[in-house]
Amino acid sequence: MRHTSQRRAAILQALTQHGSVQVNQLVEQLGVSAVTIRTDLGALESQGLATRSHGGATLARTPPTEHTVPQKDAINHEQKARIGAYAARLVQPGDNIIIDSGTTTISLARHLRKAQNVTVMTNGLNIAWELAEAPGVDLILTGGLLRKQSLSIQGTQAEACLQAYSFDKLFLGVDGFDLQFGVTTHHEAEASLNHKMVERAKKIIVLADASKFGRVSLHRIVQLDRVDTVITDAGISPEYRDGLLNAGIELLIAE
Protein backbone atom coordinates (compact mmCIF):
# COMPACT_ATOMS: atom_id res chain seq x y z
CA MET A 1 0.00 0.00 0.00
CA ARG A 2 2.04 2.91 -1.31
CA HIS A 3 -0.49 5.74 -1.23
CA THR A 4 0.13 7.82 1.88
CA SER A 5 -3.52 8.75 2.47
CA GLN A 6 -4.79 5.18 2.12
CA ARG A 7 -2.01 3.84 4.31
CA ARG A 8 -2.66 6.31 7.14
CA ALA A 9 -6.37 5.65 6.93
CA ALA A 10 -5.65 1.93 7.30
CA ILE A 11 -3.42 2.59 10.31
CA LEU A 12 -6.08 4.77 11.90
CA GLN A 13 -8.68 2.07 11.29
CA ALA A 14 -6.42 -0.47 13.03
CA LEU A 15 -5.90 1.90 15.94
CA THR A 16 -9.65 2.43 16.27
CA GLN A 17 -10.34 -1.32 16.19
CA HIS A 18 -7.56 -2.50 18.49
CA GLY A 19 -6.55 0.53 20.54
CA SER A 20 -2.87 0.13 19.64
CA VAL A 21 -0.59 -0.90 16.78
CA GLN A 22 2.99 -2.17 16.46
CA VAL A 23 5.44 -0.90 13.86
CA ASN A 24 6.68 -4.37 12.89
CA GLN A 25 3.14 -5.63 12.31
CA LEU A 26 2.25 -2.61 10.16
CA VAL A 27 5.45 -3.06 8.11
CA GLU A 28 4.38 -6.61 7.30
CA GLN A 29 0.73 -5.75 6.64
CA LEU A 30 1.28 -2.65 4.52
CA GLY A 31 4.48 -3.58 2.73
CA VAL A 32 6.46 -0.42 3.51
CA SER A 33 9.53 0.36 5.61
CA ALA A 34 9.60 0.94 9.35
CA VAL A 35 10.74 4.51 8.66
CA THR A 36 7.61 5.12 6.61
CA ILE A 37 5.37 3.67 9.34
CA ARG A 38 7.03 5.83 12.00
CA THR A 39 6.46 8.88 9.79
CA ASP A 40 2.79 7.92 9.44
CA LEU A 41 2.43 7.49 13.19
CA GLY A 42 4.08 10.86 13.71
CA ALA A 43 1.56 12.47 11.36
CA LEU A 44 -1.34 10.88 13.24
CA GLU A 45 0.19 12.02 16.53
CA SER A 46 0.44 15.61 15.25
CA GLN A 47 -3.31 15.47 14.60
CA GLY A 48 -3.95 14.33 18.14
CA LEU A 49 -5.22 10.94 16.96
CA ALA A 50 -2.37 8.74 18.22
CA THR A 51 0.26 8.66 20.94
CA ARG A 52 3.54 7.08 19.92
CA SER A 53 5.17 4.55 22.23
CA HIS A 54 8.18 2.28 22.01
CA GLY A 55 7.63 0.07 18.99
CA GLY A 56 4.20 1.42 18.08
CA ALA A 57 1.38 3.73 19.06
CA THR A 58 -1.90 3.87 20.96
CA LEU A 59 -5.17 5.53 20.06
CA ALA A 60 -5.44 9.02 21.56
CA ARG A 61 -8.71 10.21 20.06
CA THR A 62 -11.37 8.37 18.07
CA PRO A 63 -12.04 10.13 14.74
CA PRO A 64 -15.67 10.84 13.85
CA THR A 65 -17.51 8.22 11.83
CA GLU A 66 -18.46 9.13 8.27
CA HIS A 67 -22.18 8.73 7.66
CA THR A 68 -24.23 8.71 4.47
CA VAL A 69 -25.97 11.92 3.41
CA PRO A 70 -29.42 10.86 4.75
CA GLN A 71 -27.82 9.85 8.06
CA LYS A 72 -25.93 13.14 8.29
CA ASP A 73 -29.06 15.13 7.45
CA ALA A 74 -30.89 13.61 10.43
CA ILE A 75 -28.09 14.44 12.91
CA ASN A 76 -28.62 17.82 14.64
CA HIS A 77 -31.15 18.68 11.94
CA GLU A 78 -32.70 21.63 13.76
CA GLN A 79 -29.33 23.21 14.51
CA LYS A 80 -28.27 22.83 10.88
CA ALA A 81 -31.51 24.44 9.71
CA ARG A 82 -30.89 27.48 11.91
CA ILE A 83 -27.27 27.72 10.79
CA GLY A 84 -28.33 27.57 7.13
CA ALA A 85 -30.95 30.28 7.63
CA TYR A 86 -28.42 32.52 9.35
CA ALA A 87 -25.84 31.94 6.61
CA ALA A 88 -28.37 32.92 3.93
CA ARG A 89 -28.59 36.38 5.50
CA LEU A 90 -24.93 36.92 4.58
CA VAL A 91 -25.64 36.45 0.86
CA GLN A 92 -26.34 39.72 -0.92
CA PRO A 93 -27.67 40.45 -4.44
CA GLY A 94 -24.75 40.44 -6.84
CA ASP A 95 -22.69 37.95 -4.80
CA ASN A 96 -20.68 35.19 -6.45
CA ILE A 97 -20.38 32.34 -3.95
CA ILE A 98 -19.25 28.75 -3.56
CA ILE A 99 -21.36 26.32 -1.54
CA ASP A 100 -19.51 23.17 -0.58
CA SER A 101 -21.34 19.85 -0.51
CA GLY A 102 -22.76 18.77 2.84
CA THR A 103 -25.85 18.62 5.01
CA THR A 104 -25.33 21.91 6.83
CA THR A 105 -24.65 23.73 3.58
CA ILE A 106 -27.76 22.20 1.99
CA SER A 107 -29.80 24.06 4.56
CA LEU A 108 -28.20 27.26 3.26
CA ALA A 109 -29.17 26.29 -0.30
CA ARG A 110 -32.79 25.77 0.74
CA HIS A 111 -32.88 29.33 2.07
CA LEU A 112 -31.48 30.75 -1.19
CA ARG A 113 -34.30 29.59 -3.45
CA LYS A 114 -35.73 33.13 -3.48
CA ALA A 115 -32.36 34.90 -3.75
CA GLN A 116 -31.93 37.43 -6.53
CA ASN A 117 -28.93 38.02 -8.79
CA VAL A 118 -26.69 35.47 -7.07
CA THR A 119 -24.21 33.15 -8.78
CA VAL A 120 -23.54 29.85 -7.02
CA MET A 121 -20.85 27.31 -7.82
CA THR A 122 -21.15 23.96 -6.06
CA ASN A 123 -19.67 20.48 -6.11
CA GLY A 124 -22.70 19.03 -4.33
CA LEU A 125 -25.45 17.25 -6.27
CA ASN A 126 -27.87 17.84 -3.40
CA ILE A 127 -27.01 21.54 -3.38
CA ALA A 128 -27.55 21.78 -7.14
CA TRP A 129 -30.91 20.02 -6.88
CA GLU A 130 -32.14 22.50 -4.28
CA LEU A 131 -31.20 25.49 -6.49
CA ALA A 132 -32.00 24.04 -9.93
CA GLU A 133 -35.31 25.90 -10.23
CA ALA A 134 -34.36 29.05 -8.30
CA PRO A 135 -35.04 31.82 -10.86
CA GLY A 136 -32.67 34.36 -9.30
CA VAL A 137 -29.70 31.99 -9.00
CA ASP A 138 -27.21 31.28 -11.77
CA LEU A 139 -25.91 27.80 -10.97
CA ILE A 140 -22.49 26.43 -11.91
CA LEU A 141 -21.51 22.82 -11.21
CA THR A 142 -17.96 21.62 -11.09
CA GLY A 143 -17.01 18.73 -13.30
CA GLY A 144 -15.35 15.66 -11.90
CA LEU A 145 -16.00 12.28 -10.33
CA LEU A 146 -19.07 11.73 -8.15
CA ARG A 147 -18.37 10.36 -4.66
CA LYS A 148 -21.67 8.66 -3.86
CA GLN A 149 -21.06 8.52 -0.09
CA SER A 150 -21.26 12.31 0.13
CA LEU A 151 -22.99 13.20 -3.19
CA SER A 152 -19.99 15.41 -3.90
CA ILE A 153 -18.12 15.89 -7.16
CA GLN A 154 -14.34 15.87 -6.78
CA GLY A 155 -11.02 15.17 -8.44
CA THR A 156 -8.65 17.01 -10.75
CA GLN A 157 -11.42 18.08 -13.14
CA ALA A 158 -13.39 19.64 -10.28
CA GLU A 159 -10.28 21.47 -9.07
CA ALA A 160 -9.51 22.72 -12.58
CA CYS A 161 -13.02 24.20 -12.85
CA LEU A 162 -12.20 26.62 -10.05
CA GLN A 163 -9.12 28.18 -11.62
CA ALA A 164 -10.97 30.60 -13.92
CA TYR A 165 -13.14 32.10 -11.17
CA SER A 166 -12.96 34.48 -8.23
CA PHE A 167 -15.69 34.33 -5.60
CA ASP A 168 -16.86 36.71 -2.90
CA LYS A 169 -17.61 34.04 -0.31
CA LEU A 170 -17.11 30.34 0.33
CA PHE A 171 -19.60 28.54 2.58
CA LEU A 172 -17.72 25.50 3.78
CA GLY A 173 -19.07 22.46 5.62
CA VAL A 174 -16.58 20.41 7.67
CA ASP A 175 -16.39 17.08 9.49
CA GLY A 176 -14.02 18.29 12.20
CA PHE A 177 -12.92 21.58 13.71
CA ASP A 178 -9.93 21.68 16.06
CA LEU A 179 -8.29 24.79 17.51
CA GLN A 180 -4.80 23.38 16.93
CA PHE A 181 -5.15 21.30 13.77
CA GLY A 182 -7.73 23.34 11.88
CA VAL A 183 -10.72 22.22 9.80
CA THR A 184 -10.79 18.67 8.48
CA THR A 185 -12.79 16.19 6.43
CA HIS A 186 -12.90 12.43 5.96
CA HIS A 187 -11.76 12.12 2.35
CA GLU A 188 -8.50 13.26 0.79
CA ALA A 189 -9.95 14.35 -2.56
CA GLU A 190 -12.64 16.42 -0.83
CA ALA A 191 -9.99 18.08 1.35
CA SER A 192 -7.93 18.91 -1.72
CA LEU A 193 -10.93 20.40 -3.55
CA ASN A 194 -12.01 22.34 -0.46
CA HIS A 195 -8.50 23.78 -0.19
CA LYS A 196 -8.75 24.98 -3.80
CA MET A 197 -12.09 26.58 -2.97
CA VAL A 198 -10.44 28.47 -0.13
CA GLU A 199 -7.82 29.79 -2.54
CA ARG A 200 -10.49 31.13 -4.94
CA ALA A 201 -12.70 32.93 -2.38
CA LYS A 202 -12.22 36.29 -0.68
CA LYS A 203 -14.06 35.33 2.51
CA ILE A 204 -14.16 31.88 4.10
CA ILE A 205 -17.28 31.09 6.16
CA VAL A 206 -17.41 27.75 7.97
CA LEU A 207 -20.82 26.26 8.81
CA ALA A 208 -20.51 23.80 11.69
CA ASP A 209 -22.92 22.66 14.37
CA ALA A 210 -21.41 22.44 17.85
CA SER A 211 -20.80 18.68 17.62
CA LYS A 212 -18.02 19.30 15.06
CA PHE A 213 -15.78 21.18 17.51
CA GLY A 214 -12.98 19.17 19.08
CA ARG A 215 -13.12 16.56 16.32
CA VAL A 216 -10.28 15.78 13.94
CA SER A 217 -10.77 13.84 10.71
CA LEU A 218 -7.84 12.46 8.79
CA HIS A 219 -7.48 15.16 6.12
CA ARG A 220 -6.93 18.83 6.86
CA ILE A 221 -8.56 21.42 4.61
CA VAL A 222 -6.95 24.55 6.06
CA GLN A 223 -5.62 25.89 9.31
CA LEU A 224 -7.64 28.43 11.26
CA ASP A 225 -5.73 31.45 10.00
CA ARG A 226 -7.58 31.10 6.68
CA VAL A 227 -11.04 31.12 8.28
CA ASP A 228 -12.84 34.46 8.53
CA THR A 229 -16.22 33.52 10.03
CA VAL A 230 -17.77 30.56 11.82
CA ILE A 231 -21.54 30.08 12.06
CA THR A 232 -22.63 27.57 14.68
CA ASP A 233 -25.33 26.93 17.28
CA ALA A 234 -25.64 27.82 20.94
CA GLY A 235 -24.18 24.47 21.99
CA ILE A 236 -20.62 25.64 21.32
CA SER A 237 -18.43 25.21 24.40
CA PRO A 238 -16.85 28.18 26.22
CA GLU A 239 -13.43 26.77 25.25
CA TYR A 240 -14.21 26.99 21.55
CA ARG A 241 -16.13 30.25 21.84
CA ASP A 242 -13.09 31.88 23.46
CA GLY A 243 -10.63 30.07 21.21
CA LEU A 244 -12.27 31.33 18.03
CA LEU A 245 -12.50 34.89 19.29
CA ASN A 246 -8.88 34.83 20.43
CA ALA A 247 -7.91 33.64 16.96
CA GLY A 248 -9.60 36.69 15.45
CA ILE A 249 -12.39 34.69 13.85
CA GLU A 250 -15.87 36.21 13.65
CA LEU A 251 -18.27 33.95 15.57
CA LEU A 252 -21.97 34.00 14.72
CA ILE A 253 -24.45 32.01 16.81
CA ALA A 254 -27.63 30.87 15.07
CA GLU A 255 -30.34 30.74 17.75
mmCIF file of C-alpha atoms in Angstrom:
data_model
loop_
_atom_site.group_PDB
_atom_site.id
_atom_site.type_symbol
_atom_site.label_atom_id
_atom_site.label_comp_id
_atom_site.label_asym_id
_atom_site.label_seq_id
_atom_site.Cartn_x
_atom_site.Cartn_y
_atom_site.Cartn_z
ATOM 1 C CA MET A 1 0.000 0.000 0.000
ATOM 2 C CA ARG A 2 2.043 2.910 -1.306
ATOM 3 C CA HIS A 3 -0.491 5.739 -1.234
ATOM 4 C CA THR A 4 0.126 7.824 1.879
ATOM 5 C CA SER A 5 -3.515 8.751 2.471
ATOM 6 C CA GLN A 6 -4.792 5.185 2.116
ATOM 7 C CA ARG A 7 -2.014 3.841 4.311
ATOM 8 C CA ARG A 8 -2.657 6.306 7.135
ATOM 9 C CA ALA A 9 -6.372 5.648 6.930
ATOM 10 C CA ALA A 10 -5.646 1.931 7.298
ATOM 11 C CA ILE A 11 -3.424 2.587 10.314
ATOM 12 C CA LEU A 12 -6.076 4.775 11.899
ATOM 13 C CA GLN A 13 -8.681 2.075 11.292
ATOM 14 C CA ALA A 14 -6.424 -0.475 13.028
ATOM 15 C CA LEU A 15 -5.902 1.902 15.943
ATOM 16 C CA THR A 16 -9.646 2.425 16.266
ATOM 17 C CA GLN A 17 -10.339 -1.318 16.194
ATOM 18 C CA HIS A 18 -7.557 -2.502 18.492
ATOM 19 C CA GLY A 19 -6.547 0.534 20.544
ATOM 20 C CA SER A 20 -2.870 0.132 19.641
ATOM 21 C CA VAL A 21 -0.586 -0.898 16.777
ATOM 22 C CA GLN A 22 2.987 -2.173 16.459
ATOM 23 C CA VAL A 23 5.436 -0.896 13.855
ATOM 24 C CA ASN A 24 6.680 -4.371 12.886
ATOM 25 C CA GLN A 25 3.140 -5.630 12.312
ATOM 26 C CA LEU A 26 2.254 -2.607 10.155
ATOM 27 C CA VAL A 27 5.445 -3.063 8.108
ATOM 28 C CA GLU A 28 4.384 -6.608 7.297
ATOM 29 C CA GLN A 29 0.728 -5.751 6.639
ATOM 30 C CA LEU A 30 1.276 -2.651 4.524
ATOM 31 C CA GLY A 31 4.477 -3.582 2.734
ATOM 32 C CA VAL A 32 6.456 -0.419 3.512
ATOM 33 C CA SER A 33 9.531 0.362 5.608
ATOM 34 C CA ALA A 34 9.604 0.940 9.349
ATOM 35 C CA VAL A 35 10.742 4.515 8.663
ATOM 36 C CA THR A 36 7.606 5.121 6.611
ATOM 37 C CA ILE A 37 5.369 3.669 9.335
ATOM 38 C CA ARG A 38 7.027 5.825 11.998
ATOM 39 C CA THR A 39 6.456 8.876 9.789
ATOM 40 C CA ASP A 40 2.788 7.921 9.440
ATOM 41 C CA LEU A 41 2.431 7.487 13.195
ATOM 42 C CA GLY A 42 4.081 10.862 13.708
ATOM 43 C CA ALA A 43 1.563 12.469 11.363
ATOM 44 C CA LEU A 44 -1.342 10.878 13.242
ATOM 45 C CA GLU A 45 0.193 12.015 16.531
ATOM 46 C CA SER A 46 0.443 15.606 15.248
ATOM 47 C CA GLN A 47 -3.307 15.466 14.598
ATOM 48 C CA GLY A 48 -3.953 14.331 18.144
ATOM 49 C CA LEU A 49 -5.220 10.943 16.960
ATOM 50 C CA ALA A 50 -2.373 8.742 18.218
ATOM 51 C CA THR A 51 0.261 8.655 20.937
ATOM 52 C CA ARG A 52 3.537 7.075 19.923
ATOM 53 C CA SER A 53 5.165 4.552 22.233
ATOM 54 C CA HIS A 54 8.185 2.279 22.008
ATOM 55 C CA GLY A 55 7.627 0.069 18.988
ATOM 56 C CA GLY A 56 4.198 1.418 18.076
ATOM 57 C CA ALA A 57 1.382 3.735 19.062
ATOM 58 C CA THR A 58 -1.899 3.869 20.962
ATOM 59 C CA LEU A 59 -5.169 5.534 20.061
ATOM 60 C CA ALA A 60 -5.436 9.017 21.556
ATOM 61 C CA ARG A 61 -8.708 10.207 20.060
ATOM 62 C CA THR A 62 -11.368 8.374 18.070
ATOM 63 C CA PRO A 63 -12.040 10.135 14.743
ATOM 64 C CA PRO A 64 -15.668 10.835 13.846
ATOM 65 C CA THR A 65 -17.514 8.222 11.826
ATOM 66 C CA GLU A 66 -18.457 9.132 8.273
ATOM 67 C CA HIS A 67 -22.182 8.730 7.660
ATOM 68 C CA THR A 68 -24.230 8.705 4.467
ATOM 69 C CA VAL A 69 -25.966 11.918 3.406
ATOM 70 C CA PRO A 70 -29.417 10.858 4.751
ATOM 71 C CA GLN A 71 -27.818 9.854 8.057
ATOM 72 C CA LYS A 72 -25.926 13.136 8.287
ATOM 73 C CA ASP A 73 -29.058 15.130 7.451
ATOM 74 C CA ALA A 74 -30.886 13.607 10.426
ATOM 75 C CA ILE A 75 -28.091 14.439 12.908
ATOM 76 C CA ASN A 76 -28.623 17.817 14.639
ATOM 77 C CA HIS A 77 -31.154 18.678 11.941
ATOM 78 C CA GLU A 78 -32.704 21.634 13.763
ATOM 79 C CA GLN A 79 -29.333 23.211 14.510
ATOM 80 C CA LYS A 80 -28.267 22.829 10.878
ATOM 81 C CA ALA A 81 -31.513 24.438 9.713
ATOM 82 C CA ARG A 82 -30.889 27.476 11.912
ATOM 83 C CA ILE A 83 -27.273 27.715 10.785
ATOM 84 C CA GLY A 84 -28.329 27.575 7.128
ATOM 85 C CA ALA A 85 -30.950 30.275 7.629
ATOM 86 C CA TYR A 86 -28.422 32.518 9.351
ATOM 87 C CA ALA A 87 -25.842 31.944 6.613
ATOM 88 C CA ALA A 88 -28.371 32.917 3.933
ATOM 89 C CA ARG A 89 -28.592 36.375 5.496
ATOM 90 C CA LEU A 90 -24.933 36.916 4.575
ATOM 91 C CA VAL A 91 -25.636 36.445 0.857
ATOM 92 C CA GLN A 92 -26.338 39.724 -0.918
ATOM 93 C CA PRO A 93 -27.666 40.450 -4.437
ATOM 94 C CA GLY A 94 -24.746 40.441 -6.842
ATOM 95 C CA ASP A 95 -22.694 37.946 -4.798
ATOM 96 C CA ASN A 96 -20.683 35.193 -6.448
ATOM 97 C CA ILE A 97 -20.381 32.340 -3.951
ATOM 98 C CA ILE A 98 -19.249 28.745 -3.555
ATOM 99 C CA ILE A 99 -21.356 26.319 -1.544
ATOM 100 C CA ASP A 100 -19.507 23.169 -0.576
ATOM 101 C CA SER A 101 -21.336 19.845 -0.508
ATOM 102 C CA GLY A 102 -22.759 18.773 2.845
ATOM 103 C CA THR A 103 -25.853 18.621 5.012
ATOM 104 C CA THR A 104 -25.332 21.909 6.829
ATOM 105 C CA THR A 105 -24.652 23.727 3.577
ATOM 106 C CA ILE A 106 -27.757 22.196 1.993
ATOM 107 C CA SER A 107 -29.798 24.065 4.564
ATOM 108 C CA LEU A 108 -28.204 27.260 3.257
ATOM 109 C CA ALA A 109 -29.168 26.290 -0.298
ATOM 110 C CA ARG A 110 -32.790 25.770 0.744
ATOM 111 C CA HIS A 111 -32.882 29.331 2.069
ATOM 112 C CA LEU A 112 -31.483 30.747 -1.189
ATOM 113 C CA ARG A 113 -34.303 29.589 -3.448
ATOM 114 C CA LYS A 114 -35.728 33.130 -3.484
ATOM 115 C CA ALA A 115 -32.362 34.901 -3.751
ATOM 116 C CA GLN A 116 -31.933 37.431 -6.525
ATOM 117 C CA ASN A 117 -28.934 38.017 -8.790
ATOM 118 C CA VAL A 118 -26.686 35.473 -7.074
ATOM 119 C CA THR A 119 -24.209 33.147 -8.783
ATOM 120 C CA VAL A 120 -23.538 29.845 -7.017
ATOM 121 C CA MET A 121 -20.852 27.308 -7.822
ATOM 122 C CA THR A 122 -21.154 23.963 -6.062
ATOM 123 C CA ASN A 123 -19.674 20.485 -6.105
ATOM 124 C CA GLY A 124 -22.705 19.032 -4.332
ATOM 125 C CA LEU A 125 -25.447 17.253 -6.271
ATOM 126 C CA ASN A 126 -27.865 17.835 -3.401
ATOM 127 C CA ILE A 127 -27.015 21.542 -3.381
ATOM 128 C CA ALA A 128 -27.554 21.783 -7.141
ATOM 129 C CA TRP A 129 -30.914 20.022 -6.879
ATOM 130 C CA GLU A 130 -32.142 22.504 -4.282
ATOM 131 C CA LEU A 131 -31.203 25.485 -6.485
ATOM 132 C CA ALA A 132 -32.004 24.038 -9.932
ATOM 133 C CA GLU A 133 -35.308 25.902 -10.227
ATOM 134 C CA ALA A 134 -34.358 29.053 -8.299
ATOM 135 C CA PRO A 135 -35.038 31.818 -10.860
ATOM 136 C CA GLY A 136 -32.671 34.361 -9.300
ATOM 137 C CA VAL A 137 -29.703 31.993 -9.000
ATOM 138 C CA ASP A 138 -27.206 31.283 -11.767
ATOM 139 C CA LEU A 139 -25.912 27.801 -10.973
ATOM 140 C CA ILE A 140 -22.486 26.426 -11.906
ATOM 141 C CA LEU A 141 -21.513 22.818 -11.215
ATOM 142 C CA THR A 142 -17.957 21.622 -11.094
ATOM 143 C CA GLY A 143 -17.008 18.731 -13.302
ATOM 144 C CA GLY A 144 -15.352 15.656 -11.899
ATOM 145 C CA LEU A 145 -16.003 12.278 -10.327
ATOM 146 C CA LEU A 146 -19.066 11.728 -8.147
ATOM 147 C CA ARG A 147 -18.374 10.361 -4.663
ATOM 148 C CA LYS A 148 -21.667 8.664 -3.857
ATOM 149 C CA GLN A 149 -21.057 8.523 -0.094
ATOM 150 C CA SER A 150 -21.257 12.315 0.125
ATOM 151 C CA LEU A 151 -22.987 13.198 -3.186
ATOM 152 C CA SER A 152 -19.991 15.412 -3.900
ATOM 153 C CA ILE A 153 -18.115 15.890 -7.160
ATOM 154 C CA GLN A 154 -14.341 15.874 -6.784
ATOM 155 C CA GLY A 155 -11.024 15.166 -8.439
ATOM 156 C CA THR A 156 -8.651 17.014 -10.746
ATOM 157 C CA GLN A 157 -11.419 18.082 -13.137
ATOM 158 C CA ALA A 158 -13.388 19.642 -10.278
ATOM 159 C CA GLU A 159 -10.281 21.467 -9.066
ATOM 160 C CA ALA A 160 -9.515 22.721 -12.577
ATOM 161 C CA CYS A 161 -13.017 24.203 -12.849
ATOM 162 C CA LEU A 162 -12.197 26.625 -10.050
ATOM 163 C CA GLN A 163 -9.124 28.184 -11.625
ATOM 164 C CA ALA A 164 -10.970 30.595 -13.918
ATOM 165 C CA TYR A 165 -13.139 32.099 -11.166
ATOM 166 C CA SER A 166 -12.961 34.480 -8.235
ATOM 167 C CA PHE A 167 -15.692 34.328 -5.597
ATOM 168 C CA ASP A 168 -16.855 36.706 -2.903
ATOM 169 C CA LYS A 169 -17.610 34.039 -0.308
ATOM 170 C CA LEU A 170 -17.108 30.337 0.330
ATOM 171 C CA PHE A 171 -19.596 28.536 2.580
ATOM 172 C CA LEU A 172 -17.718 25.496 3.785
ATOM 173 C CA GLY A 173 -19.069 22.460 5.623
ATOM 174 C CA VAL A 174 -16.584 20.415 7.670
ATOM 175 C CA ASP A 175 -16.385 17.077 9.492
ATOM 176 C CA GLY A 176 -14.021 18.285 12.202
ATOM 177 C CA PHE A 177 -12.916 21.583 13.712
ATOM 178 C CA ASP A 178 -9.933 21.683 16.060
ATOM 179 C CA LEU A 179 -8.289 24.792 17.506
ATOM 180 C CA GLN A 180 -4.802 23.385 16.926
ATOM 181 C CA PHE A 181 -5.152 21.299 13.774
ATOM 182 C CA GLY A 182 -7.729 23.339 11.877
ATOM 183 C CA VAL A 183 -10.717 22.224 9.799
ATOM 184 C CA THR A 184 -10.791 18.670 8.483
ATOM 185 C CA THR A 185 -12.788 16.192 6.434
ATOM 186 C CA HIS A 186 -12.899 12.425 5.956
ATOM 187 C CA HIS A 187 -11.764 12.122 2.354
ATOM 188 C CA GLU A 188 -8.498 13.256 0.789
ATOM 189 C CA ALA A 189 -9.947 14.354 -2.561
ATOM 190 C CA GLU A 190 -12.635 16.419 -0.827
ATOM 191 C CA ALA A 191 -9.994 18.079 1.353
ATOM 192 C CA SER A 192 -7.934 18.906 -1.724
ATOM 193 C CA LEU A 193 -10.928 20.404 -3.548
ATOM 194 C CA ASN A 194 -12.008 22.343 -0.456
ATOM 195 C CA HIS A 195 -8.504 23.785 -0.194
ATOM 196 C CA LYS A 196 -8.753 24.976 -3.803
ATOM 197 C CA MET A 197 -12.094 26.582 -2.971
ATOM 198 C CA VAL A 198 -10.444 28.465 -0.126
ATOM 199 C CA GLU A 199 -7.822 29.793 -2.545
ATOM 200 C CA ARG A 200 -10.487 31.128 -4.937
ATOM 201 C CA ALA A 201 -12.695 32.926 -2.381
ATOM 202 C CA LYS A 202 -12.216 36.286 -0.677
ATOM 203 C CA LYS A 203 -14.064 35.328 2.511
ATOM 204 C CA ILE A 204 -14.159 31.885 4.104
ATOM 205 C CA ILE A 205 -17.280 31.088 6.155
ATOM 206 C CA VAL A 206 -17.409 27.751 7.972
ATOM 207 C CA LEU A 207 -20.817 26.262 8.807
ATOM 208 C CA ALA A 208 -20.511 23.802 11.687
ATOM 209 C CA ASP A 209 -22.916 22.658 14.365
ATOM 210 C CA ALA A 210 -21.413 22.444 17.846
ATOM 211 C CA SER A 211 -20.797 18.684 17.618
ATOM 212 C CA LYS A 212 -18.015 19.299 15.057
ATOM 213 C CA PHE A 213 -15.783 21.180 17.510
ATOM 214 C CA GLY A 214 -12.977 19.169 19.080
ATOM 215 C CA ARG A 215 -13.120 16.564 16.317
ATOM 216 C CA VAL A 216 -10.278 15.784 13.937
ATOM 217 C CA SER A 217 -10.774 13.837 10.714
ATOM 218 C CA LEU A 218 -7.837 12.457 8.788
ATOM 219 C CA HIS A 219 -7.475 15.158 6.121
ATOM 220 C CA ARG A 220 -6.929 18.834 6.861
ATOM 221 C CA ILE A 221 -8.557 21.416 4.611
ATOM 222 C CA VAL A 222 -6.950 24.551 6.059
ATOM 223 C CA GLN A 223 -5.624 25.892 9.313
ATOM 224 C CA LEU A 224 -7.642 28.432 11.258
ATOM 225 C CA ASP A 225 -5.725 31.455 9.999
ATOM 226 C CA ARG A 226 -7.577 31.096 6.679
ATOM 227 C CA VAL A 227 -11.037 31.124 8.282
ATOM 228 C CA ASP A 228 -12.843 34.464 8.529
ATOM 229 C CA THR A 229 -16.220 33.515 10.031
ATOM 230 C CA VAL A 230 -17.771 30.558 11.819
ATOM 231 C CA ILE A 231 -21.537 30.084 12.065
ATOM 232 C CA THR A 232 -22.632 27.573 14.681
ATOM 233 C CA ASP A 233 -25.328 26.935 17.281
ATOM 234 C CA ALA A 234 -25.640 27.821 20.945
ATOM 235 C CA GLY A 235 -24.182 24.473 21.991
ATOM 236 C CA ILE A 236 -20.616 25.636 21.320
ATOM 237 C CA SER A 237 -18.431 25.205 24.402
ATOM 238 C CA PRO A 238 -16.848 28.178 26.219
ATOM 239 C CA GLU A 239 -13.428 26.775 25.251
ATOM 240 C CA TYR A 240 -14.213 26.987 21.553
ATOM 241 C CA ARG A 241 -16.129 30.246 21.841
ATOM 242 C CA ASP A 242 -13.087 31.881 23.460
ATOM 243 C CA GLY A 243 -10.632 30.069 21.210
ATOM 244 C CA LEU A 244 -12.267 31.331 18.031
ATOM 245 C CA LEU A 245 -12.504 34.890 19.286
ATOM 246 C CA ASN A 246 -8.882 34.833 20.435
ATOM 247 C CA ALA A 247 -7.911 33.637 16.958
ATOM 248 C CA GLY A 248 -9.596 36.694 15.450
ATOM 249 C CA ILE A 249 -12.394 34.694 13.846
ATOM 250 C CA GLU A 250 -15.871 36.206 13.655
ATOM 251 C CA LEU A 251 -18.268 33.948 15.572
ATOM 252 C CA LEU A 252 -21.970 34.001 14.719
ATOM 253 C CA ILE A 253 -24.454 32.014 16.811
ATOM 254 C CA ALA A 254 -27.632 30.866 15.070
ATOM 255 C CA GLU A 255 -30.338 30.740 17.746
#
